[in-house]
Short mmCIF file of C-alpha atoms and ligand atoms in Angstrom, two decimals:
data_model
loop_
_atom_site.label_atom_id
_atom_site.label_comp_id
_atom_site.label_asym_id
_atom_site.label_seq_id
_atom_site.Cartn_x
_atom_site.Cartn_y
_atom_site.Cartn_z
CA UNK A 1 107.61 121.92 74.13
CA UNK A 2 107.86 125.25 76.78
CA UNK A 3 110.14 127.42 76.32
CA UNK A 4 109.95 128.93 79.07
CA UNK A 5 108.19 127.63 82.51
CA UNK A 6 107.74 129.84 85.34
CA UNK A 7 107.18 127.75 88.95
CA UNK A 8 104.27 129.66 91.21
CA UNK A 9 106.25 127.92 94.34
CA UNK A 10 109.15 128.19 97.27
CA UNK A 11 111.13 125.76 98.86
CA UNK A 12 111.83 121.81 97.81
CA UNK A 13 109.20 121.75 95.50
CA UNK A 14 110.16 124.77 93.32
CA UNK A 15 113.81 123.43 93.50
CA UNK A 16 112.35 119.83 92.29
CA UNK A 17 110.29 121.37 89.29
CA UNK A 18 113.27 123.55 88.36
CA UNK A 19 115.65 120.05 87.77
CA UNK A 20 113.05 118.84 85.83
CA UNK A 21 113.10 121.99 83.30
CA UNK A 22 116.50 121.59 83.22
CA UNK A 23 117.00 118.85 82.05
CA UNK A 24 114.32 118.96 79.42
CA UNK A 25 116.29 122.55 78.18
CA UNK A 26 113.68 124.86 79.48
CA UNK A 27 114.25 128.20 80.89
CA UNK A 28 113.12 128.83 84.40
CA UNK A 29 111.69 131.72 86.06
CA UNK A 30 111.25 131.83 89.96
CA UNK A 31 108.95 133.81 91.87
CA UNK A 32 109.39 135.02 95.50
CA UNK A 33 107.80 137.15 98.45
CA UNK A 34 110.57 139.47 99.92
CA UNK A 35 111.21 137.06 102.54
CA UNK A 36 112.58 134.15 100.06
CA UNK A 37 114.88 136.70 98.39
CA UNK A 38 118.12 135.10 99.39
CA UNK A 39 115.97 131.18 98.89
CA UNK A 40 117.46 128.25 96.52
CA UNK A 41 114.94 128.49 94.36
CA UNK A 42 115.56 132.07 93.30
CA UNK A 43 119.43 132.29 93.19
CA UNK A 44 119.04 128.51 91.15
CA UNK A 45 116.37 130.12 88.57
CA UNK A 46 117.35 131.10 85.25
CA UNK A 47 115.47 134.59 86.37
CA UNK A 48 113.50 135.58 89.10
CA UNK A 49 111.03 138.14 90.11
CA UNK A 50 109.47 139.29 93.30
CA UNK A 51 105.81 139.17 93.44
CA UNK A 52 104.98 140.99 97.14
CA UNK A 53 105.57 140.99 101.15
CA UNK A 54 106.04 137.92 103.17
CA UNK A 55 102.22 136.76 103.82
CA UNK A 56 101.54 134.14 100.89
CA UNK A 57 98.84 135.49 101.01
CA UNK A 58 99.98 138.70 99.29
CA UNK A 59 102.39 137.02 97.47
CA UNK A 60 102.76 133.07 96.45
CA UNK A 61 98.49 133.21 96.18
CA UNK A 62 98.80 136.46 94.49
CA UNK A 63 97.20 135.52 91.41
CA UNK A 64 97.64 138.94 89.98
CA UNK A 65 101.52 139.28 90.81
CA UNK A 66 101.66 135.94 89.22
CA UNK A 67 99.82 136.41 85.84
CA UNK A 68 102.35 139.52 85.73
CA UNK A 69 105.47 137.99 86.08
CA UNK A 70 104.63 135.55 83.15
CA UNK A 71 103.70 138.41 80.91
CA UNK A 72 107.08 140.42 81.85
CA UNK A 73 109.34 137.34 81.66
CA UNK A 74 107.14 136.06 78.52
CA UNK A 75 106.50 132.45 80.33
CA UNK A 76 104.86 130.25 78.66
CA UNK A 77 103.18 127.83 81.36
CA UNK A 78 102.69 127.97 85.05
CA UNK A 79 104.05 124.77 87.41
CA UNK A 80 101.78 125.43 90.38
CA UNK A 81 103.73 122.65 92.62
CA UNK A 82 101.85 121.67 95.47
CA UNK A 83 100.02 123.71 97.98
CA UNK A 84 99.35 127.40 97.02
CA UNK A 85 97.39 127.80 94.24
CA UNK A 86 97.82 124.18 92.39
CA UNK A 87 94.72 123.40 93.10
CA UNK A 88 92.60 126.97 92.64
CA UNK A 89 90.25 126.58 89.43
CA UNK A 90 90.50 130.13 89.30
CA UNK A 91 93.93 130.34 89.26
CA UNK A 92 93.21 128.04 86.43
CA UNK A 93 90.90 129.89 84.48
CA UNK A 94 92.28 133.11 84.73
CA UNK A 95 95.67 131.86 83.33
CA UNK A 96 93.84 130.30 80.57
CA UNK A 97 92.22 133.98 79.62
CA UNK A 98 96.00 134.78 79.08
CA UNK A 99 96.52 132.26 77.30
CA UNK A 100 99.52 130.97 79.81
CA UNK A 101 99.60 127.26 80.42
CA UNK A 102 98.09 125.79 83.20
CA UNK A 103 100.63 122.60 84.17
CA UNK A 104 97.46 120.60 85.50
CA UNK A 105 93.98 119.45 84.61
CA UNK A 106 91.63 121.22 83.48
CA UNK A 107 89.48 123.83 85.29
CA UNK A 108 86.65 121.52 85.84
CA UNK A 109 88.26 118.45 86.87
CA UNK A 110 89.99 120.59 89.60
CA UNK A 111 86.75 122.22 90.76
CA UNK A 112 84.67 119.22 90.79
CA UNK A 113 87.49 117.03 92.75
CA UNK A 114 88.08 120.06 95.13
CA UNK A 115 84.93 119.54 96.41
CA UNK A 116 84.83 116.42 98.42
CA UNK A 117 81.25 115.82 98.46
CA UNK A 118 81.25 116.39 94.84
CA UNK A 119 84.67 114.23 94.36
CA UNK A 120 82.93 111.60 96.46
CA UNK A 121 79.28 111.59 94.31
CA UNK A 122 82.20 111.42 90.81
CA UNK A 123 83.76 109.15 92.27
CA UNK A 124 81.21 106.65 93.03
CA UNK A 125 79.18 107.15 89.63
CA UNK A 126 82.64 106.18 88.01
CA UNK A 127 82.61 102.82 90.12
CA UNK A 128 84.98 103.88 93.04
CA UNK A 129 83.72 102.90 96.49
CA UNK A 130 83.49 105.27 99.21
CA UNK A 131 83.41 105.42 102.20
CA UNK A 132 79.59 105.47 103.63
CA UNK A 133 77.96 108.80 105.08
CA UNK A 134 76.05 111.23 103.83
CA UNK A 135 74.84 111.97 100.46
CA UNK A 136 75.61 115.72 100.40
CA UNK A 137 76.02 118.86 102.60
CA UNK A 138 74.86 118.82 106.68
CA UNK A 139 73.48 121.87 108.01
CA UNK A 140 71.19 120.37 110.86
CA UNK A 141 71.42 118.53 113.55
CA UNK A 142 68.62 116.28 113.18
CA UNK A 143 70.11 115.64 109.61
CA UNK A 144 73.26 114.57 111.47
CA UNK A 145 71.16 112.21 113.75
CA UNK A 146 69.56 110.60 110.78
CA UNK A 147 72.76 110.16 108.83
CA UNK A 148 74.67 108.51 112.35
CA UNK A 149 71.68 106.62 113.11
CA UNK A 150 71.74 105.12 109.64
CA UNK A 151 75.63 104.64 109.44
CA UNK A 152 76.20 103.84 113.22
CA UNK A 153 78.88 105.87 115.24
CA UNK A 154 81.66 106.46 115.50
CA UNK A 155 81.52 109.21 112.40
CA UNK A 156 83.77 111.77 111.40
CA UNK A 157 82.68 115.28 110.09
CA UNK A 158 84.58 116.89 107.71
CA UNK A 159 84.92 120.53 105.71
CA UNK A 160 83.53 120.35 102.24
CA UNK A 161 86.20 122.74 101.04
CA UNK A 162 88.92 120.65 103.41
CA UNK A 163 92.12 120.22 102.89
CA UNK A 164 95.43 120.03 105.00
CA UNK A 165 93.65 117.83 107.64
CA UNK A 166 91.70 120.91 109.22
CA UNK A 167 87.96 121.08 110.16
CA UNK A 168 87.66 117.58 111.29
CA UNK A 169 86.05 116.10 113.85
CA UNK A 170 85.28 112.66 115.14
CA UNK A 171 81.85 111.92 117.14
CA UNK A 172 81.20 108.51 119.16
CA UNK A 173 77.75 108.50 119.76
CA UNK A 174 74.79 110.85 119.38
CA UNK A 175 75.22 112.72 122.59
CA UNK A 176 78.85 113.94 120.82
CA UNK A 177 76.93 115.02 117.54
CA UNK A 178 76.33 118.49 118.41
CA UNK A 179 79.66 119.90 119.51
CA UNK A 180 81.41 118.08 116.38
CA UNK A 181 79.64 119.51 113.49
CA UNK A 182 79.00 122.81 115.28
CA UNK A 183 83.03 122.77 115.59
CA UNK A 184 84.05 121.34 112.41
CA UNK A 185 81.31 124.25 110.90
CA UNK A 186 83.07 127.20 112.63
CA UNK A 187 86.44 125.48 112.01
CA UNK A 188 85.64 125.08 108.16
CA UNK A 189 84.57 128.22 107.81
CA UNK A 190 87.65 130.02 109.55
CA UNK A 191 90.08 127.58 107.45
CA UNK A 192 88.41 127.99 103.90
CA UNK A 193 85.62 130.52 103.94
CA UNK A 194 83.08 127.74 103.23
CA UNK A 195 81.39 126.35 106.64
CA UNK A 196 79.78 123.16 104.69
CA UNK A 197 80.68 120.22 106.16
CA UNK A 198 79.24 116.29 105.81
CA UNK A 199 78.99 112.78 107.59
CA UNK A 200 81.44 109.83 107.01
CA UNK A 201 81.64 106.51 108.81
CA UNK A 202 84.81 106.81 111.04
CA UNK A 203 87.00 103.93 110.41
CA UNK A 204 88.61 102.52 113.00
CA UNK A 205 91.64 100.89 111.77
CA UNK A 206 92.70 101.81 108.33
CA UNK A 207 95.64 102.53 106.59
CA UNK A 208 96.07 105.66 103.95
CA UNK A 209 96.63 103.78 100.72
CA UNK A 210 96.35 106.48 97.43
CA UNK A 211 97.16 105.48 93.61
CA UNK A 212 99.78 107.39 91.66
CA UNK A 213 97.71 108.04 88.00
CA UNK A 214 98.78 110.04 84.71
CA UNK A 215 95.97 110.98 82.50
CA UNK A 216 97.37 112.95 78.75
CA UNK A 217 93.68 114.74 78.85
CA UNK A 218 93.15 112.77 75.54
CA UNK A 219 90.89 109.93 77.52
CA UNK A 220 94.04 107.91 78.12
CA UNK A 221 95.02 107.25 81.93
CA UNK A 222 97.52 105.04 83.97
CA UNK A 223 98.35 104.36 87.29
CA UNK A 224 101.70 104.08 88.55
CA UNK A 225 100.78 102.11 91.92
CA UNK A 226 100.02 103.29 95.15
CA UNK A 227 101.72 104.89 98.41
CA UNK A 228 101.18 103.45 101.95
CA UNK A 229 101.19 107.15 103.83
CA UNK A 230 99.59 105.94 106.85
CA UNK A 231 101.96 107.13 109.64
CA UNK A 232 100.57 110.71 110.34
CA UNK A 233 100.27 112.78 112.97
CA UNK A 234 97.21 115.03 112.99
CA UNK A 235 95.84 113.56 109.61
CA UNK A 236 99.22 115.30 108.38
CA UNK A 237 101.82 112.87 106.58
CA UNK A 238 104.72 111.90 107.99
CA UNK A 239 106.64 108.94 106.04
CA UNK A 240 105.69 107.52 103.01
CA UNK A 241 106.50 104.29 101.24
CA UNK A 242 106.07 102.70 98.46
CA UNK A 243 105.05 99.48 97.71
CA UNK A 244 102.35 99.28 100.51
CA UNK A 245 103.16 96.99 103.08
CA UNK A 246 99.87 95.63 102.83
CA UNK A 247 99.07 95.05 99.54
CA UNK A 248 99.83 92.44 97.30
CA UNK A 249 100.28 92.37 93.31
CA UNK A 250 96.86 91.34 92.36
CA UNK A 251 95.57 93.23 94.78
CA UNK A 252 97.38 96.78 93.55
CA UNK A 253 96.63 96.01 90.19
CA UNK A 254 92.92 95.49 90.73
CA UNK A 255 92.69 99.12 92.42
CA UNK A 256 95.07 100.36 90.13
CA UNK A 257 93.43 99.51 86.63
CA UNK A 258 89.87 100.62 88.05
CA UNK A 259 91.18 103.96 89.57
CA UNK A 260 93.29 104.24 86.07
CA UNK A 261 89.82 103.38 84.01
CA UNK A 262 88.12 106.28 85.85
CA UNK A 263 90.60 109.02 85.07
CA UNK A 264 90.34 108.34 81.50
CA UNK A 265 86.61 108.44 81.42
CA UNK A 266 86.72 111.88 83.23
CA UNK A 267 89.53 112.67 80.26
CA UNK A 268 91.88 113.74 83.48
CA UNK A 269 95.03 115.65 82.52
CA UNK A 270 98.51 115.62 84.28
CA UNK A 271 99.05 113.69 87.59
CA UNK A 272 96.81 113.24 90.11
CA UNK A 273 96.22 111.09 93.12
CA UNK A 274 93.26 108.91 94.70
CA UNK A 275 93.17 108.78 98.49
CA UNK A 276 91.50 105.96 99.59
CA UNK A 277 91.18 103.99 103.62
CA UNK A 278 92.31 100.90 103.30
CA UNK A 279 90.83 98.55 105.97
CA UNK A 280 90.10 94.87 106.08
CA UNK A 281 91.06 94.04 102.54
CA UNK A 282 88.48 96.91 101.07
CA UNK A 283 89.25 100.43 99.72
CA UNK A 284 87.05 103.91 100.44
CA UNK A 285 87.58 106.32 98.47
CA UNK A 286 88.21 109.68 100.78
CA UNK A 287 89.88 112.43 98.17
CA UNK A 288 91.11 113.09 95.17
CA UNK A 289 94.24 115.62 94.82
CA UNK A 290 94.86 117.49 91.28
CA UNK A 291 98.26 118.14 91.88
CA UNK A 292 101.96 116.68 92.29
CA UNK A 293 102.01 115.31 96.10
CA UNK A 294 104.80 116.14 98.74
CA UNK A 295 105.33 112.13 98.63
CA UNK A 296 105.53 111.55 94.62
CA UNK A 297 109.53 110.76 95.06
CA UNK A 298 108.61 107.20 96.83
CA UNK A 299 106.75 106.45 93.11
CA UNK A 300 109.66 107.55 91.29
CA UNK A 301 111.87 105.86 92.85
CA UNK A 302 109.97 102.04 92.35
CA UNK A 303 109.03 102.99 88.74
CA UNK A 304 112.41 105.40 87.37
CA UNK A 305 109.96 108.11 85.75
CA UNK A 306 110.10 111.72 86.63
CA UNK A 307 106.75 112.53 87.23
CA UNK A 308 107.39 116.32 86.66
CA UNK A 309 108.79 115.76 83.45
CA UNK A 310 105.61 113.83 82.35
CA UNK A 311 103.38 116.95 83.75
CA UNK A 312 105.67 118.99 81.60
CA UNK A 313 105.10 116.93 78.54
CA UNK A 314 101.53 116.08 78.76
CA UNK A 315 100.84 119.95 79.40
CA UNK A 316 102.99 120.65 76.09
CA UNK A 317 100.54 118.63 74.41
CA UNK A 318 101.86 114.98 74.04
CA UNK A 319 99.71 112.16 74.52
CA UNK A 320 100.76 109.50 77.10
CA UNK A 321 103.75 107.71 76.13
CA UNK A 322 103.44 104.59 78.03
CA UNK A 323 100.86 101.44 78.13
CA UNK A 324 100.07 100.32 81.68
CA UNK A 325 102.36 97.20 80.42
CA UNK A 326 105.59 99.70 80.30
CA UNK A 327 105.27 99.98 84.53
CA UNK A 328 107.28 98.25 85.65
CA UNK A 329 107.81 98.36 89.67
CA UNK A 330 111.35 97.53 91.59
CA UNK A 331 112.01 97.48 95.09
CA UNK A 332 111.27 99.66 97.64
CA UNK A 333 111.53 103.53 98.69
CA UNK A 334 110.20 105.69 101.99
CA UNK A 335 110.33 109.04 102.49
CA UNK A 336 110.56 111.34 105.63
CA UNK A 337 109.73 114.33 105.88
CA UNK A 338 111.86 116.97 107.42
CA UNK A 339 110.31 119.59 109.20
CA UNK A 340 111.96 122.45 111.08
CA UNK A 341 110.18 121.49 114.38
CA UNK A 342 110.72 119.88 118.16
CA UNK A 343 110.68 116.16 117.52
CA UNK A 344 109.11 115.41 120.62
CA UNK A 345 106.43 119.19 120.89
CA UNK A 346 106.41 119.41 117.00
CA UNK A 347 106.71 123.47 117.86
CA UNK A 348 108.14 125.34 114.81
CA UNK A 349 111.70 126.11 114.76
CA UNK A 350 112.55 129.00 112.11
CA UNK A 351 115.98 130.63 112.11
CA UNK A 352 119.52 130.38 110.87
CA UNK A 353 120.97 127.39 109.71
CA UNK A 354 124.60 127.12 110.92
CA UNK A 355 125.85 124.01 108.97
CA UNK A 356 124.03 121.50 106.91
CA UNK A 357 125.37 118.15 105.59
CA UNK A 358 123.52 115.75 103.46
CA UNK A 359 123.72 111.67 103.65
CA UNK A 360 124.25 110.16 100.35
CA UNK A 361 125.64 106.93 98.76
CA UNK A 362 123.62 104.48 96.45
CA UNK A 363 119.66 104.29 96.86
CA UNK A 364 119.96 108.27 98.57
CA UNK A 365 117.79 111.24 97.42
CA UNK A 366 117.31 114.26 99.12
CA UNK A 367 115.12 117.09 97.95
CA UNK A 368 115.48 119.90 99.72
CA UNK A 369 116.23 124.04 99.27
CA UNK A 370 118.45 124.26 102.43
CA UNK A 371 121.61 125.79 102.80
CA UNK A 372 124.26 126.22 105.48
CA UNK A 373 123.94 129.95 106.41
CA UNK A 374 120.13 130.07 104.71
CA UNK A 375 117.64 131.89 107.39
CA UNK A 376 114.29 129.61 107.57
CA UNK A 377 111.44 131.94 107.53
CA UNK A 378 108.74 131.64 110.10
CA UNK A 379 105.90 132.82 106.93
CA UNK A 380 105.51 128.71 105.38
CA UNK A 381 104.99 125.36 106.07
CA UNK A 382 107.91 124.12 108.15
CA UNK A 383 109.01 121.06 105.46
CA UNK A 384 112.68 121.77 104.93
CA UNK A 385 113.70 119.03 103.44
CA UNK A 386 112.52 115.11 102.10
CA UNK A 387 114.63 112.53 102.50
CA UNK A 388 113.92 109.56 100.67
CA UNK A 389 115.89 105.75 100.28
CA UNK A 390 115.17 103.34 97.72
CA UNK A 391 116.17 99.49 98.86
CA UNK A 392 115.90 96.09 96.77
CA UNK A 393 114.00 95.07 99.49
CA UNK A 394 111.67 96.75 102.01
CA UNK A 395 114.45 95.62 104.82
CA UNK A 396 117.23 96.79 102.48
CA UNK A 397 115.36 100.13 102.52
CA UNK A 398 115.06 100.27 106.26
CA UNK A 399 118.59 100.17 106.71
CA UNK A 400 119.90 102.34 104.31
CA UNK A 401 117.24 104.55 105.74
CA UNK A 402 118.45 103.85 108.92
CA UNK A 403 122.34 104.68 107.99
CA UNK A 404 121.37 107.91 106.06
CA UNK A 405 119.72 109.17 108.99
CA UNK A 406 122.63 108.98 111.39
CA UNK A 407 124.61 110.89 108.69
CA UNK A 408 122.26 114.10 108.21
CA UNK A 409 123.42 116.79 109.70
CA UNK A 410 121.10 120.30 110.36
CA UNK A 411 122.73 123.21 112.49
CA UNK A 412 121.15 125.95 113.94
CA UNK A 413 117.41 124.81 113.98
CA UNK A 414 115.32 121.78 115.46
CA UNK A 415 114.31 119.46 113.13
CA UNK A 416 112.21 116.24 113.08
CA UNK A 417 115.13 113.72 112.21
CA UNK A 418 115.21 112.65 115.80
CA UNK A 419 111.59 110.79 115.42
CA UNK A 420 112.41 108.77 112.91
CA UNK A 421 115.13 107.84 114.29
CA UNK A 422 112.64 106.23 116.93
CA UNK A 423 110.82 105.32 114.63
CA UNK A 424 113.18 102.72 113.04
CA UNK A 425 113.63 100.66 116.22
CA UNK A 426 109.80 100.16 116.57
CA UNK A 427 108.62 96.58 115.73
CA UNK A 428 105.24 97.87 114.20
CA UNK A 429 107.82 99.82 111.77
CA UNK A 430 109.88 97.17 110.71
CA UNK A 431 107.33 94.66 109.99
CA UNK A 432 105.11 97.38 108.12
CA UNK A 433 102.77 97.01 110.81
CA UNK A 434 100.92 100.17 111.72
CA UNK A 435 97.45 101.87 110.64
CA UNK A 436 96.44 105.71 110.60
CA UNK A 437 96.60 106.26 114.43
CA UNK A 438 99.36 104.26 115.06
CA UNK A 439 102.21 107.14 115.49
CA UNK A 440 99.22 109.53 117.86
CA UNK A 441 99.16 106.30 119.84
CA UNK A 442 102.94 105.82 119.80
CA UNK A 443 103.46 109.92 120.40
CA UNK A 444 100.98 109.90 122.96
CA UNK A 445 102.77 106.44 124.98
CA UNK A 446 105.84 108.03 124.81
CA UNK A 447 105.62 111.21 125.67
CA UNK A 448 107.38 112.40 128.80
P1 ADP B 1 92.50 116.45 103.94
O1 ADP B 1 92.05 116.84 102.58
O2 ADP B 1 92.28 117.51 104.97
O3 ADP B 1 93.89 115.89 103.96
P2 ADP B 1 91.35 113.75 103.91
O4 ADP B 1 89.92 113.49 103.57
O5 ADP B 1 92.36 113.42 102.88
O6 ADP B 1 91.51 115.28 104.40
O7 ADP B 1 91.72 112.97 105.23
C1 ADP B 1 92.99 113.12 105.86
C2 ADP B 1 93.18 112.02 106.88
O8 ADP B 1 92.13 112.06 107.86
C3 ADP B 1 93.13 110.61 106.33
O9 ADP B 1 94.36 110.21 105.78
C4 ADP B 1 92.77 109.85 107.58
O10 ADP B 1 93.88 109.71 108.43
C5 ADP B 1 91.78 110.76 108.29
N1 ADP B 1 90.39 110.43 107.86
C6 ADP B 1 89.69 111.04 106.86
N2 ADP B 1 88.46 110.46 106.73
C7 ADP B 1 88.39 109.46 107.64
C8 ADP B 1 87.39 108.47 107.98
N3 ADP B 1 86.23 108.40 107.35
N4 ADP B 1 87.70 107.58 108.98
C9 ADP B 1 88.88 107.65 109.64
N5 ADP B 1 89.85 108.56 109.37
C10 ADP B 1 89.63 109.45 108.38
#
């Protein structure tokens, strides 16, 4: 086992990964731009060092900053977290030349999944489906005829190198073609550098179902079920739950144990996730991610592991230490996330936070860096905080969810709580009923 771990990350996340070190009795280091010098994470770390100005750019993706930290501190592995650079190959590689610890797959695996047309031709030679489109990279337009002609329209186009829910745009018919891949190329490019982009068939209905796996990188993988993260609002999570409200036993297990059979056939290492759309009873593979997910607490929660602590582990060098027949799945959790925004104009709202109280009682977990009197920067994403309720039953869930709500208290700043809030009296909500466009729709209805 580490000694010594040092987490490339700010905010909840780098706060979650630090409990987890704790508890298995390894020493933490934290790094931070100049902005997060008075954050959680660092005044919670076991040490701390400051890696460059405010603009992640110059500091949390500051590979070189980073590599020097762990040789000052004498680190023995990276935790990337999520976002950043946990899923950069280079990152990766160069961290390997140093002989640090990568806590993640390898290299490869991370290049070849963080290229979705790539992902999507892995995918499908490891039995997967997908969703149709086309077979690689569009530059043309009469390629994009041929490949809507052949699929039928609607189709979405989407960023090769996408991520975050940019560079994508929907087209209904051929007249629409043009201006959607000539966006989604100069929107791909902007966003990541790479203006690739290719065809899918645009589903009209789904639901975002993914599957939880944990490869040991030794050709041994399980899954640990899926996550029903279908309420989003500009392909951007919202609330996530787990058991899907749609699925039943057989059918989880039947995804599960073929997603599960893939990962050990690619040898994968650590966790990772399989994004599929989930629409009249048939998965399509749309992504894999490399990484932890913002949403891995809802999994925790039904199955009682800590996925960090089985990163941790596997990176160490153990081999798996459960059979698919040690899951075992109870009740039910969601999760909200908390953002520092307008409920209602989802505008950012950065700033001082005058007083914070946190709901808790049985079936409560809240992970989250906040602090009354802690300044939000205006630098980062805008999560501030995850709230997440485990119930014996889905309706159990609901209304502890519902009760933990009305207790959270955030000063100072705007935050998102007020939506769910709605959210909880909606029919659709309650019975589970609601697809990927259901909260646009319901946003968009009752907007004033
Ligand atoms: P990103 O990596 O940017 O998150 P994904 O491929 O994971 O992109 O897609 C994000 C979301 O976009 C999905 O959860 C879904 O809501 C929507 N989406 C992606 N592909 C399709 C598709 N073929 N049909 C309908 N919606 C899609």
């Amino acid at each position: 086992m580490f000694d010594k771990i040092l987490i490339a990350n700010r905010g909840e996340i780098a706060l979650r990964v630090l409990r987890a070190c704790r508890e298995l009795g390894i020493q933490t280091v934290a790094v931070h731009s100049t902005a997060d010098a008075d954050a959680m994470h660092v005044k919670l770390a076991d040490e701390s060092v400051c890696i460059g100005p405010p603009a992640a750019k110059d500091s949390y993706l500051n590979i070189a900053s980073i590599v020097a930290a762990c040789e000052i501190t004498g680190a023995e592995a990276v935790h990337p977290g999520y976002g950043f650079l946990s899923e950069n190959a280079k990152f990766a590689d160069i961290l390997t030349e140093h002989k640090i610890k990568f806590i993640g797959p390898s290299a490869a695996n991370i290049r070849t999944m963080g290229d979705k047309i790539e992902a999507k031709r892995t995918a499908k030679a490891l039995g997967i489906p997908v969703v149709p489109g086309s077979e690689g990279g569009v530059s043309e337009l009469s390629e994009a005829k041929k490949v809507g002609k052949s699929i039928g329209y609607p189709v979405i186009i989407k960023a090769t190198a996408g991520g975050g829910g940019r560079g994508m745009k929907v087209a209904n018919n051929e007249s629409e073609l043009e201006l959607a891949v000539s966006t989604a190329q100069s929107e791909a490019k902007a966003a990541f550098g790479n203006g690739e982009v290719y065809i899918e068939k645009y589903l009209q209905k789904p639901r975002h179902i993914e599957v939880q796996v944990l490869g040991d990188g030794q050709g041994r993988a399980i899954h640990l079920g899926e996550r029903d993260c279908s309420l989003q609002r500009r392909h951007q999570k919202v609330w996530e739950e787990a058991h899907s409200p749609a699925l039943n036993s057989a059918q989880r297990d039947s995804i599960g144990n073929r997603v599960a059979k893939a990962m050990a056939d690619l040898n994968y290492e650590g966790v990772g996730t399989i994004e599929f759309l989930y629409e009249d009873g048939e998965f399509y593979f749309i992504e894999m991610n490399t990484r932890l997910q913002v949403e891995h607490p809802v999994t925790e929660m039904i199955t009682g592991l800590d996925l960090v602590q089985e990163q941790i582990r596997i990176a160490s060098g153990s081999s798996l230490q459960y059979k698919q027949s040690d899951i075992t799945f109870s009740g039910h959790a969601i999760e909200c996330r908390i953002n520092a925004e307008n409920a209602a104009t989802f505008t950012p709202s950065p700033g001082r936070v005058d007083a914070v109280h946190f709901p808790g009682g049985l079936g409560v977990r809240i992970d989250s860096a906040l602090y009354s009197g802690y300044r939000i920067p205006p630098y980062y994403d805008s999560l501030i905080g995850k709230l997440i309720v485990f119930g014996k039953t889905r309706t159990e869930c609901m209304m502890r969810l519902k009760r933990s709500l009305s207790e959270f208290v955030i000063e100072g700043v705007e935050t998102t709580i007020p939506l769910f809030q709605r959210l909880l009296n909606e029919p659709d909500i309650i019975d589970g009923n609601y697809d990927i466009h259901w909260l646009e729709k319901f946003l968009a209805r009752t907007a004033k």
